[in-house]
Short mmCIF file of C-alpha atoms and ligand atoms in Angstrom, two decimals:
data_model
loop_
_atom_site.label_atom_id
_atom_site.label_comp_id
_atom_site.label_asym_id
_atom_site.label_seq_id
_atom_site.Cartn_x
_atom_site.Cartn_y
_atom_site.Cartn_z
CA MET A 12 -11.40 7.97 -21.47
CA THR A 13 -7.93 6.72 -22.05
CA ASP A 14 -7.22 2.97 -21.66
CA LEU A 15 -5.54 1.53 -18.42
CA TYR A 16 -2.53 -0.36 -18.86
CA ILE A 17 -0.90 -2.45 -16.25
CA HIS A 18 2.49 -4.51 -16.18
CA ASP A 19 1.34 -8.16 -15.86
CA SER A 20 4.23 -10.19 -13.94
CA ALA A 21 2.72 -13.38 -15.44
CA ALA A 22 2.93 -12.04 -19.21
CA ARG A 23 6.21 -10.02 -18.25
CA THR A 24 4.83 -6.79 -20.26
CA LYS A 25 2.13 -4.24 -20.04
CA ARG A 26 -1.40 -5.36 -20.93
CA ARG A 27 -4.46 -3.38 -21.78
CA PHE A 28 -6.59 -3.84 -18.74
CA GLU A 29 -9.87 -5.53 -19.39
CA PRO A 30 -11.91 -6.36 -16.77
CA ILE A 31 -14.11 -9.75 -16.62
CA ASP A 32 -17.09 -7.25 -15.68
CA PRO A 33 -16.64 -3.74 -16.30
CA THR A 34 -19.62 -2.87 -13.73
CA HIS A 35 -17.27 -4.73 -10.88
CA VAL A 36 -13.52 -4.71 -10.62
CA ARG A 37 -12.05 -7.19 -8.23
CA ILE A 38 -8.46 -7.24 -6.55
CA TYR A 39 -6.95 -9.22 -3.91
CA VAL A 40 -3.84 -8.28 -2.18
CA CYS A 41 -2.04 -10.30 -0.08
CA GLY A 42 -1.98 -8.88 3.72
CA PRO A 43 0.19 -8.87 6.76
CA THR A 44 0.77 -12.00 8.87
CA VAL A 45 0.07 -10.36 12.24
CA TYR A 46 2.84 -11.06 14.68
CA ASP A 47 5.15 -7.83 14.81
CA LEU A 48 4.79 -4.16 13.67
CA ALA A 49 4.65 -3.13 10.07
CA HIS A 50 7.98 -2.37 8.68
CA LEU A 51 8.60 -0.01 5.98
CA GLY A 52 8.83 -2.88 3.33
CA ASN A 53 5.37 -3.95 4.66
CA ALA A 54 4.05 -0.37 3.97
CA ARG A 55 5.21 -0.20 0.21
CA PRO A 56 2.17 -2.66 -1.28
CA VAL A 57 -0.19 -1.03 1.03
CA VAL A 58 0.11 2.42 -0.45
CA VAL A 59 0.78 1.43 -4.05
CA PHE A 60 -2.45 -0.60 -4.03
CA ASP A 61 -4.46 2.02 -2.67
CA VAL A 62 -3.60 4.38 -5.34
CA LEU A 63 -4.75 1.44 -7.80
CA ALA A 64 -8.10 1.23 -5.74
CA ARG A 65 -8.59 4.81 -6.00
CA LEU A 66 -7.75 5.20 -9.51
CA LEU A 67 -10.06 2.44 -10.51
CA ARG A 68 -13.22 3.94 -8.05
CA ARG A 69 -12.61 6.65 -10.38
CA ARG A 70 -12.96 4.65 -13.75
CA TYR A 71 -15.23 1.69 -12.55
CA PRO A 72 -19.03 1.79 -10.69
CA LYS A 73 -17.76 -0.73 -8.45
CA VAL A 74 -14.64 -2.10 -7.12
CA THR A 75 -14.23 -4.96 -4.63
CA TYR A 76 -10.75 -4.57 -2.77
CA VAL A 77 -9.84 -7.77 -0.58
CA ARG A 78 -6.92 -7.78 1.53
CA ASN A 79 -6.46 -10.41 4.08
CA ILE A 80 -5.19 -10.93 7.50
CA THR A 81 -2.98 -13.91 7.90
CA ASP A 82 -3.68 -14.69 11.52
CA VAL A 83 -2.72 -18.32 12.00
CA ASP A 84 1.11 -18.93 10.78
CA ASP A 85 4.02 -20.64 12.67
CA LYS A 86 5.43 -17.40 12.83
CA ILE A 87 3.04 -16.07 15.29
CA ASN A 88 2.96 -19.37 16.97
CA ALA A 89 6.79 -18.77 17.73
CA ARG A 90 6.31 -15.43 18.90
CA SER A 91 3.49 -16.58 21.48
CA ARG A 92 5.93 -19.41 22.68
CA GLU A 93 9.19 -16.59 23.01
CA SER A 94 6.83 -13.88 24.69
CA GLY A 95 4.22 -16.18 26.94
CA GLU A 96 1.43 -13.85 25.07
CA PRO A 97 -1.37 -15.80 24.12
CA ILE A 98 -1.74 -16.26 20.38
CA ALA A 99 -5.46 -14.48 20.26
CA ALA A 100 -3.76 -11.15 22.00
CA ILE A 101 -0.94 -11.20 19.76
CA THR A 102 -2.61 -11.23 16.46
CA ALA A 103 -5.56 -8.94 17.98
CA ARG A 104 -3.17 -6.08 18.91
CA THR A 105 -0.80 -6.68 15.60
CA THR A 106 -3.95 -6.08 13.52
CA GLU A 107 -4.82 -3.14 15.52
CA ASP A 108 -1.55 -1.54 15.01
CA PHE A 109 -1.60 -2.33 11.54
CA HIS A 110 -4.72 -0.63 10.88
CA ARG A 111 -3.53 2.50 12.96
CA ASP A 112 -0.47 2.62 11.23
CA MET A 113 -1.78 2.28 7.52
CA ALA A 114 -4.37 4.68 8.39
CA ALA A 115 -1.42 7.47 9.23
CA LEU A 116 -0.16 6.48 5.42
CA GLY A 117 -3.63 7.85 4.06
CA ALA A 118 -4.48 4.14 3.01
CA LEU A 119 -8.17 3.34 2.95
CA PRO A 120 -9.05 0.39 4.31
CA PRO A 121 -9.91 -2.34 1.86
CA ASP A 122 -13.41 -3.33 1.08
CA VAL A 123 -13.40 -6.65 2.68
CA GLU A 124 -10.75 -8.12 5.11
CA PRO A 125 -10.75 -11.52 5.67
CA ARG A 126 -9.13 -13.11 8.15
CA ALA A 127 -7.57 -16.91 7.83
CA THR A 128 -9.03 -18.18 10.94
CA GLN A 129 -12.55 -17.42 9.78
CA HIS A 130 -11.94 -19.28 6.79
CA ILE A 131 -10.77 -22.80 7.68
CA GLY A 132 -14.13 -24.52 6.07
CA GLU A 133 -13.37 -23.03 2.75
CA MET A 134 -9.79 -24.08 2.95
CA ILE A 135 -10.67 -27.66 3.90
CA ALA A 136 -13.05 -27.37 0.96
CA LEU A 137 -10.58 -26.44 -1.48
CA ILE A 138 -8.10 -29.01 -0.18
CA GLN A 139 -10.87 -31.71 -0.69
CA ARG A 140 -11.16 -30.50 -4.34
CA LEU A 141 -7.84 -31.00 -4.90
CA ILE A 142 -7.52 -34.51 -3.41
CA ALA A 143 -10.59 -35.52 -5.64
CA ASN A 144 -9.07 -33.77 -8.79
CA GLY A 145 -5.55 -35.89 -8.32
CA HIS A 146 -3.43 -32.60 -7.33
CA ALA A 147 -3.10 -33.40 -3.75
CA TYR A 148 -2.63 -36.45 -1.39
CA ALA A 149 -2.84 -37.05 2.46
CA ALA A 150 0.30 -38.72 3.94
CA ASP A 151 1.27 -38.90 7.80
CA GLY A 152 -1.34 -36.62 9.05
CA HIS A 153 -0.25 -34.02 6.24
CA VAL A 154 -1.71 -32.99 2.84
CA LEU A 155 0.40 -31.95 0.17
CA PHE A 156 0.07 -30.51 -3.34
CA SER A 157 1.61 -32.67 -5.94
CA VAL A 158 3.66 -30.27 -8.03
CA PRO A 159 4.16 -32.80 -10.76
CA SER A 160 0.48 -33.19 -11.41
CA PHE A 161 0.35 -28.93 -12.56
CA ARG A 162 2.25 -28.65 -15.92
CA ASP A 163 2.05 -25.03 -15.87
CA TYR A 164 3.78 -25.03 -12.36
CA GLY A 165 6.78 -22.38 -12.19
CA LYS A 166 5.43 -20.35 -15.37
CA LEU A 167 4.82 -17.12 -13.15
CA SER A 168 7.97 -16.93 -11.60
CA GLY A 169 9.74 -18.05 -14.60
CA ARG A 170 11.23 -20.91 -13.03
CA SER A 171 11.82 -24.29 -14.52
CA THR A 172 11.12 -27.47 -12.74
CA ASP A 173 14.73 -28.62 -12.49
CA GLU A 174 15.74 -25.46 -10.77
CA LEU A 175 12.56 -25.94 -8.27
CA LEU A 176 13.62 -29.40 -7.49
CA ALA A 177 17.27 -28.38 -7.08
CA GLY A 178 16.03 -26.07 -4.42
CA ALA A 179 13.73 -28.29 -2.81
CA ARG A 180 16.04 -31.50 -2.58
CA VAL A 181 17.71 -30.66 0.44
CA ASP A 182 15.99 -32.54 3.65
CA VAL A 183 13.03 -33.77 2.10
CA ALA A 184 10.22 -34.58 4.31
CA PRO A 185 9.83 -38.52 4.37
CA TYR A 186 5.81 -38.00 3.75
CA LYS A 187 6.57 -36.10 0.11
CA ARG A 188 6.01 -37.86 -2.85
CA ASP A 189 8.03 -35.41 -4.76
CA ALA A 190 10.81 -32.74 -3.30
CA GLY A 191 8.78 -30.00 -4.60
CA ASP A 192 5.35 -30.66 -3.23
CA PHE A 193 4.32 -27.97 -0.56
CA VAL A 194 1.92 -28.43 2.30
CA LEU A 195 -1.88 -27.72 2.37
CA TRP A 196 -2.44 -29.07 5.57
CA LYS A 197 -0.48 -30.07 8.55
CA PRO A 198 -0.87 -31.85 12.07
CA SER A 199 -1.15 -29.63 15.17
CA ASP A 200 0.03 -30.88 18.83
CA GLU A 201 -2.19 -29.90 21.72
CA ASN A 202 -0.10 -26.93 22.17
CA THR A 203 -0.42 -25.43 18.54
CA PRO A 204 -3.55 -24.13 17.25
CA GLY A 205 -5.32 -26.46 15.05
CA TRP A 206 -9.00 -27.36 13.76
CA ASP A 207 -10.72 -30.65 13.21
CA SER A 208 -10.39 -32.20 9.31
CA PRO A 209 -10.75 -35.00 7.52
CA TRP A 210 -7.02 -35.40 8.20
CA GLY A 211 -7.04 -34.79 11.91
CA ARG A 212 -6.55 -31.97 14.02
CA GLY A 213 -4.34 -29.52 12.03
CA ARG A 214 -3.69 -26.00 10.55
CA PRO A 215 -3.38 -24.83 6.96
CA GLY A 216 -0.30 -23.88 4.97
CA TRP A 217 0.10 -20.30 4.18
CA HIS A 218 -0.82 -20.47 0.56
CA ILE A 219 -4.09 -22.22 0.73
CA GLU A 220 -5.15 -19.46 2.85
CA CYS A 221 -5.08 -16.87 0.09
CA SER A 222 -6.37 -19.17 -2.36
CA ALA A 223 -9.39 -20.11 -0.11
CA MET A 224 -10.33 -16.11 0.98
CA SER A 225 -9.98 -15.07 -2.34
CA TRP A 226 -12.19 -17.62 -3.73
CA LYS A 227 -14.99 -16.62 -1.10
CA HIS A 228 -15.10 -13.09 -1.47
CA LEU A 229 -13.87 -12.65 -5.34
CA GLY A 230 -14.89 -15.90 -6.94
CA GLU A 231 -12.94 -18.66 -8.69
CA GLU A 232 -11.36 -15.95 -11.19
CA PHE A 233 -11.11 -12.44 -10.49
CA ASP A 234 -8.92 -9.29 -12.48
CA ILE A 235 -6.08 -8.21 -10.36
CA HIS A 236 -3.62 -10.05 -7.71
CA GLY A 237 -1.25 -7.82 -6.12
CA GLY A 238 1.62 -8.06 -3.57
CA GLY A 239 5.19 -7.79 -3.07
CA HIS A 240 7.74 -8.93 -5.72
CA ASP A 241 9.30 -11.17 -2.86
CA LEU A 242 5.85 -13.20 -2.91
CA ILE A 243 5.99 -14.34 -6.65
CA PHE A 244 7.90 -17.38 -5.40
CA PRO A 245 6.84 -19.75 -3.70
CA HIS A 246 3.64 -17.80 -2.44
CA HIS A 247 1.81 -16.72 -5.69
CA GLU A 248 3.23 -19.41 -7.54
CA ASN A 249 1.46 -21.84 -5.31
CA GLU A 250 -1.71 -19.71 -4.84
CA LEU A 251 -2.11 -20.12 -8.60
CA ALA A 252 -1.16 -24.01 -8.74
CA GLN A 253 -4.02 -24.34 -5.90
CA SER A 254 -6.41 -22.19 -7.49
CA VAL A 255 -6.23 -23.43 -10.98
CA CYS A 256 -6.30 -26.82 -10.10
CA ALA A 257 -9.24 -26.81 -7.54
CA PHE A 258 -11.18 -24.97 -10.35
CA PRO A 259 -10.43 -26.03 -14.03
CA GLY A 260 -11.25 -23.86 -16.63
CA HIS A 261 -10.58 -20.97 -14.83
CA GLY A 262 -7.63 -19.05 -14.57
CA PHE A 263 -7.36 -17.43 -11.12
CA ALA A 264 -5.88 -13.84 -11.49
CA ARG A 265 -6.09 -12.37 -15.00
CA TYR A 266 -3.45 -9.90 -14.05
CA TRP A 267 -0.42 -10.11 -11.62
CA MET A 268 0.93 -7.04 -10.26
CA HIS A 269 4.26 -7.03 -7.92
CA ASN A 270 5.92 -3.89 -6.31
CA GLY A 271 9.76 -3.79 -6.13
CA MET A 272 11.82 -4.08 -2.76
CA LEU A 273 12.41 -1.39 -0.35
CA LEU A 274 16.01 -0.60 0.97
CA VAL A 275 17.11 1.86 3.80
CA ASN A 276 20.48 3.86 2.92
CA GLY A 277 21.07 1.49 -0.08
CA GLU A 278 20.71 -1.52 1.58
CA LYS A 279 18.64 -4.50 2.21
CA MET A 280 16.90 -3.88 5.67
CA SER A 281 17.71 -6.08 8.27
CA LYS A 282 18.01 -6.26 12.33
CA SER A 283 21.45 -7.32 12.21
CA LEU A 284 22.42 -4.19 9.67
CA GLY A 285 20.86 -1.84 12.09
CA ASN A 286 18.68 -0.31 9.43
CA PHE A 287 15.47 -2.23 10.35
CA ARG A 288 12.49 0.56 10.64
CA THR A 289 9.06 0.07 11.37
CA VAL A 290 6.27 2.39 10.20
CA ARG A 291 5.96 3.33 13.87
CA ASP A 292 9.51 4.59 13.86
CA ILE A 293 9.20 6.93 10.78
CA LEU A 294 5.72 8.20 12.45
CA ALA A 295 7.30 9.17 15.45
CA GLU A 296 8.98 11.75 13.59
CA GLY A 297 6.24 14.15 13.76
CA PRO A 298 2.60 14.53 12.70
CA TRP A 299 3.68 15.37 9.27
CA ALA A 300 5.91 12.00 8.61
CA GLY A 301 3.32 9.59 7.58
CA GLU A 302 1.96 11.69 4.50
CA ALA A 303 5.67 12.49 3.65
CA PHE A 304 6.43 8.85 3.97
CA ARG A 305 3.18 8.11 1.46
CA LEU A 306 4.62 10.78 -0.76
CA LEU A 307 8.11 9.36 -0.68
CA LEU A 308 6.72 5.86 -1.46
CA LEU A 309 4.84 7.26 -4.72
CA ARG A 310 8.01 9.15 -5.74
CA THR A 311 9.65 5.91 -7.28
CA HIS A 312 7.68 3.90 -9.73
CA TYR A 313 6.09 0.83 -7.77
CA ARG A 314 8.18 -1.86 -9.77
CA GLN A 315 11.31 -0.24 -9.27
CA ALA A 316 13.72 -0.87 -5.96
CA LEU A 317 13.06 2.22 -3.52
CA ASP A 318 15.73 3.48 -1.31
CA PHE A 319 14.47 4.93 2.00
CA THR A 320 16.51 7.77 3.42
CA MET A 321 15.82 10.41 6.20
CA ASP A 322 16.99 13.01 3.74
CA ALA A 323 14.53 11.48 1.31
CA LEU A 324 11.74 11.80 3.86
CA ARG A 325 12.56 15.41 4.70
CA GLU A 326 12.51 16.49 1.08
CA ALA A 327 8.86 14.64 0.77
CA LYS A 328 7.78 17.00 3.83
CA ALA A 329 9.48 19.94 1.94
CA GLU A 330 7.39 18.79 -1.11
CA LEU A 331 3.97 19.04 0.83
CA ASP A 332 4.86 22.16 2.60
CA ASP A 333 4.98 23.91 -0.50
CA HIS A 334 1.82 22.16 -1.74
CA TYR A 335 -0.17 23.18 1.40
CA ALA A 336 1.20 26.73 1.30
CA MET A 337 -0.09 27.08 -2.47
CA LEU A 338 -3.57 25.83 -1.26
CA SER A 339 -3.83 27.93 1.78
CA ARG A 340 -3.39 30.88 -0.50
CA ALA A 341 -5.68 29.71 -3.69
CA PRO A 342 -9.32 31.48 -3.76
CA GLU A 343 -12.32 29.40 -4.58
CA ALA A 344 -12.14 28.40 -8.24
CA PRO A 345 -14.96 29.72 -10.58
CA GLY A 346 -15.79 26.23 -11.95
CA GLY A 347 -16.06 24.58 -15.02
CA GLY A 348 -14.20 22.09 -17.41
CA ALA A 349 -10.84 23.35 -17.20
CA ILE A 350 -10.66 21.85 -13.78
CA SER A 351 -11.44 18.35 -14.92
CA HIS A 352 -9.24 18.90 -17.90
CA LEU A 353 -6.21 19.58 -16.22
CA ALA A 354 -6.82 17.04 -13.06
CA ASP A 355 -7.12 14.53 -15.98
CA TRP A 356 -3.93 15.40 -17.24
CA VAL A 357 -2.25 15.02 -13.92
CA LEU A 358 -3.83 11.44 -13.73
CA ALA A 359 -2.98 10.36 -17.29
CA PRO A 360 0.61 8.73 -16.14
CA LEU A 361 -1.34 6.52 -13.85
CA LEU A 362 -2.93 5.03 -16.72
CA ASP A 363 0.32 3.77 -17.90
CA ASP A 364 1.00 1.16 -15.29
CA LEU A 365 0.83 3.30 -12.37
CA ASN A 366 3.34 6.20 -13.10
CA THR A 367 3.08 7.76 -10.00
CA PRO A 368 6.43 9.99 -10.46
CA LEU A 369 5.26 11.66 -13.36
CA ALA A 370 1.69 12.59 -11.78
CA LEU A 371 3.51 13.88 -8.94
CA ALA A 372 5.56 16.11 -11.08
CA ARG A 373 2.39 17.16 -12.79
CA LEU A 374 1.15 17.74 -9.44
CA ARG A 375 4.15 20.19 -8.95
CA ASP A 376 3.17 21.91 -12.09
CA LEU A 377 -0.25 22.96 -11.01
CA ARG A 378 0.94 24.34 -7.86
CA THR A 379 3.38 26.58 -10.40
CA LEU A 380 0.27 27.77 -12.56
CA GLU A 381 -1.62 28.50 -9.16
CA ASN A 382 1.50 30.33 -7.55
CA ALA A 383 1.89 32.31 -10.68
CA VAL A 384 -1.43 34.20 -10.28
CA THR A 385 -1.29 34.21 -6.65
CA VAL A 386 2.40 35.09 -5.40
CA GLY A 387 4.32 35.38 -8.78
CA GLY A 388 6.75 33.19 -10.41
CA SER A 389 6.90 31.83 -14.30
CA PRO A 390 4.30 29.69 -15.15
CA ALA A 391 5.74 29.42 -18.95
CA VAL A 392 7.40 25.81 -18.49
CA ALA A 393 4.43 24.68 -16.74
CA MET A 394 1.75 25.82 -19.11
CA GLU A 395 3.94 24.35 -22.13
CA ARG A 396 3.86 20.93 -20.47
CA ALA A 397 0.22 20.95 -19.44
CA GLY A 398 -0.82 22.44 -23.20
CA LEU A 399 -1.94 25.65 -22.18
CA SER A 400 -2.09 28.82 -24.06
CA ALA A 401 -2.58 31.02 -21.27
CA PRO A 402 -2.26 30.86 -17.34
CA PRO A 403 -5.69 29.41 -15.67
CA ALA A 404 -7.73 32.07 -13.72
CA PRO A 405 -6.92 32.27 -10.20
CA GLY A 406 -8.18 28.99 -7.97
CA VAL A 407 -8.65 26.93 -11.23
CA ALA A 408 -5.21 24.76 -10.74
CA ALA A 409 -5.70 24.62 -7.39
CA ALA A 410 -9.32 23.00 -7.55
CA ALA A 411 -7.63 20.63 -10.36
CA PHE A 412 -4.67 19.99 -8.03
CA ARG A 413 -7.17 18.75 -5.19
CA GLU A 414 -9.12 16.45 -7.60
CA ALA A 415 -6.06 14.79 -8.98
CA ALA A 416 -4.58 14.64 -5.37
CA ALA A 417 -7.21 12.79 -4.07
CA VAL A 418 -6.30 9.97 -6.20
CA LEU A 419 -2.86 10.11 -5.11
CA GLY A 420 -3.91 10.32 -1.44
CA VAL A 421 -1.29 12.88 -0.97
CA ALA A 422 -1.92 16.71 0.23
CA ILE A 423 -5.39 15.84 0.78
CA GLY A 424 -5.49 17.40 4.48
CA ASP A 425 -6.44 20.81 5.76
CA PRO A 426 -3.61 23.12 4.61
CA ALA A 427 -3.80 25.38 7.81
CA ALA A 428 -3.23 22.12 10.17
CA TRP A 429 -0.44 21.07 7.89
CA LEU A 430 1.08 24.56 8.00
CA GLN A 431 0.99 24.60 11.56
CA GLY A 432 2.55 21.42 11.75
CA GLY A 433 -0.33 19.83 13.96
CA ALA A 434 1.23 21.26 16.71
CA ASP A 435 0.41 20.76 20.68
CA ASP A 436 1.43 24.22 21.19
CA ALA A 437 -0.91 25.84 18.66
CA ALA A 438 -3.10 27.08 21.53
CA GLU A 439 -0.05 29.02 23.02
CA VAL A 440 0.85 30.27 19.76
CA GLU A 441 -2.70 31.72 19.12
CA ALA A 442 -2.46 33.16 22.64
CA ALA A 443 0.97 35.01 21.88
CA ILE A 444 -0.70 36.37 18.34
CA ALA A 445 -3.55 37.67 20.47
CA ALA A 446 -1.33 39.25 22.60
CA ARG A 447 0.77 40.83 20.12
CA LEU A 448 -2.42 42.21 18.22
CA ALA A 449 -3.07 43.71 21.82
CA ALA A 450 0.10 45.30 21.85
CA ARG A 451 -0.45 46.70 18.39
CA LYS A 452 -3.96 48.24 19.30
CA ALA A 453 -2.26 49.99 21.95
CA LYS A 454 0.64 51.24 19.82
CA ASN A 455 3.30 49.36 21.90
CA TRP A 456 5.30 48.41 19.00
CA ALA A 457 8.16 47.30 21.01
CA GLU A 458 6.17 44.51 22.61
CA ALA A 459 4.36 43.72 19.19
CA ASP A 460 7.96 43.10 17.78
CA ARG A 461 9.20 41.37 20.68
CA ILE A 462 6.66 38.66 20.55
CA ARG A 463 7.12 38.37 16.59
CA ASP A 464 10.60 37.79 17.51
CA ASP A 465 9.99 35.46 20.21
CA LEU A 466 7.61 33.08 17.86
CA LYS A 467 10.14 33.43 15.06
CA ALA A 468 13.19 32.07 17.38
CA GLN A 469 10.69 28.97 18.12
CA GLY A 470 10.13 28.55 14.17
CA VAL A 471 6.57 30.14 13.92
CA LEU A 472 6.30 32.65 11.09
CA LEU A 473 3.61 35.38 11.47
CA GLU A 474 1.86 36.84 8.03
CA ASP A 475 -0.35 39.90 8.35
CA GLY A 476 -2.85 39.91 5.60
CA PRO A 477 -6.40 42.12 5.49
CA GLY A 478 -8.02 39.10 7.27
CA GLY A 479 -5.87 39.14 10.00
CA THR A 480 -2.75 37.44 11.09
CA THR A 481 -1.83 33.78 10.11
CA TRP A 482 1.01 31.50 10.92
CA ARG A 483 2.82 28.50 10.07
CA ARG A 484 5.85 26.71 10.96
CA ALA A 485 9.21 27.62 9.22
ZN1 ZN B 8 -1.44 -14.47 -0.40
#
């Protein structure tokens, strides 16, 4: 098995992946703050790290993938004040929406999904350790992390202390010893959620939540920490500072992975530009849209900026149409080593820092190879790329396709259901086909042709074969 390399944001280079425990790989990815529907940018890390988790599961006996839910945050409190909806109702509904939307993108649930409000005890314990170690101090109902106490602060994001302080110097709260110090705990009034603590009734800062949940579920040190590029500073810089200072001798995450940003029509998504899109907006395009959006996300390397357009979404759908058409025609494979060999060839680019665009290109080559033996077309170029001297036997390329597609999580549905568009009117189409068959049996060719033309006008194409009539959407 070839080695896996991943780009480590902390080292700013690709590094060979060596898990702390080769029998158990541990990953933490920052999850959503649950106050509103997931937007397109929120979906990107979910899909990227879903592919990483699937790949790791193929290579290692055990993987624990933790993705949290931030259900205590001032954005949630503000939303509740605006709308009058109780906080618990907002967070429960938004968590459910998030689960539904991410499932529609083919993302498997993480192994553990800790909620911040269920880890307040761990947060308090961490803060107490930081105070005892001289890295935090209590002042005026707050507890702050002392940035000057941690020499390596700024290393992850590559910012100098001077830069950090220049940004923080505006409007410094009086209880801060140093302008860069950040909040671990803050006081809550009676209208704000709060928990009893040694520093009075209050609530945690955002950063300490992830340090506490990763510690609880993955230990003082684990393999990979992931998230969006926009989280490197201050969120991940602060998580790292907290965890390393609370547990001296441990390095927190061995590898840091960050996905690039998502643009819409070439611009940063924002409500004021009118290009703000939720995942729910995209799913409303049709039953195909979730999987097409997933494919669209994976067509760009995860570290690059990705530009979402409706044209790109429709292109992704067209690619899936072609994949499913091939799968629906492919015969059962004879079995044997050629299948795994070809699947490994498709997946090999993923070992090079998750190069999904190249893996998807190879998946298309497998489609070409299968089509060459079922419907025709030249397999020469695909054969050369795959290092084959002869085209594979019918069904072999399709079987390899299925094996590799399972790791990418695309084109893994039922081909017939896809080609029929998951249509609500499927029963009507079936009834029309039955009526046409009856007309043909009665040698009423004009009626049979009329039904066929009617369906064609509705975008339904019939194909008569030895096994009967099948249909698909144009
Ligand atoms: Zn986090």
